């Protein structure tokens, strides 16, 4: 009656390793059983002993071995192997438990989230990607399932923090006789498209404060840079439009320092210095030469100049000095000729030689 009473649990880990367990303590509490298996078919089967037993208080409760083919036969015997207590033949492909999804990626767009993972190399058509999430205001998980290897949902509130986890599931009954799913991928926490360490209020506040401080710092630096650029531009514009006005204190330094603000005394001294400077750099005396006679009209082209030379020196002859100064200031355009290094100028009815 043991053959009908034994319940076994069969798991094929991603078609790489098999694990078969049984209730040894309840069924074989007085005897430690042995386990053997084979992936061969037909009459010439080669049975292999269990390489690794799973123990419970020194009782064999299961066996772990490598997956070697799609068809598996198992046998449980008494301790010395003389009597078979249980046997079964099965398709190992119908007991596959997939591995965790790899390279899980979250893509946010407005209030929608799409989760993707790498596509497994084998039997991807038998897999589904399951997404579960809950916010800090939800009591239980909400689940969404789609074909491997992309799943998504919408309606996420940007002001809430969400916990997400994903796993792969085998389709039942088309690919598995048992509803096996992979272990959950590590749980992640998101808020408005930003990955967080957790959904605790303190962590959210701390991270929000950090983001706020960084944003404010960048804004202040940017404003300072803009103000510096504007200041340089304004200084250039001010210099081009409104040139700098000399400070009068540098012009009237001697008025304040040497004359204690006595303007009349400073003015007299300044006039004396200007007059002295003028005399030092005054041009040599001018000689005025006038022509007094002309020949008759037939010989008008020939001129015989009569020279009158006047020397001006000192302040006694101020009127003559002014005349000489005027003659000296006649522009070069009035020059009508030159003779022996002198320039002959014409001013009204007078000829002036310089």
Tab-separated table of N, CA and C in Angstrom, residues 6 31 34 71 115 204 316 338:
chain	number	residue	atom	x	y	z
A	6	UNK	N	2.570	7.298	-1.337
A	6	UNK	CA	3.730	8.194	-1.394
A	6	UNK	C	3.419	9.389	-2.283
A	31	UNK	N	12.501	3.111	8.733
A	31	UNK	CA	13.490	2.645	7.772
A	31	UNK	C	13.949	3.802	6.905
A	34	UNK	N	16.303	4.213	-0.019
A	34	UNK	CA	17.288	4.587	-1.038
A	34	UNK	C	16.562	5.047	-2.296
A	71	UNK	N	12.836	12.579	-20.463
A	71	UNK	CA	12.086	11.488	-19.852
A	71	UNK	C	12.843	10.960	-18.639
A	115	UNK	N	8.000	47.240	-17.741
A	115	UNK	CA	9.109	46.475	-17.184
A	115	UNK	C	9.523	45.417	-18.208
A	204	UNK	N	12.414	59.053	1.977
A	204	UNK	CA	11.875	59.886	0.902
A	204	UNK	C	12.157	61.349	1.180
A	316	UNK	N	56.405	147.147	-24.735
A	316	UNK	CA	56.174	148.553	-25.052
A	316	UNK	C	55.463	148.727	-26.339
A	338	UNK	N	58.363	132.037	-52.010
A	338	UNK	CA	59.426	131.980	-51.014
A	338	UNK	C	60.699	132.530	-51.632
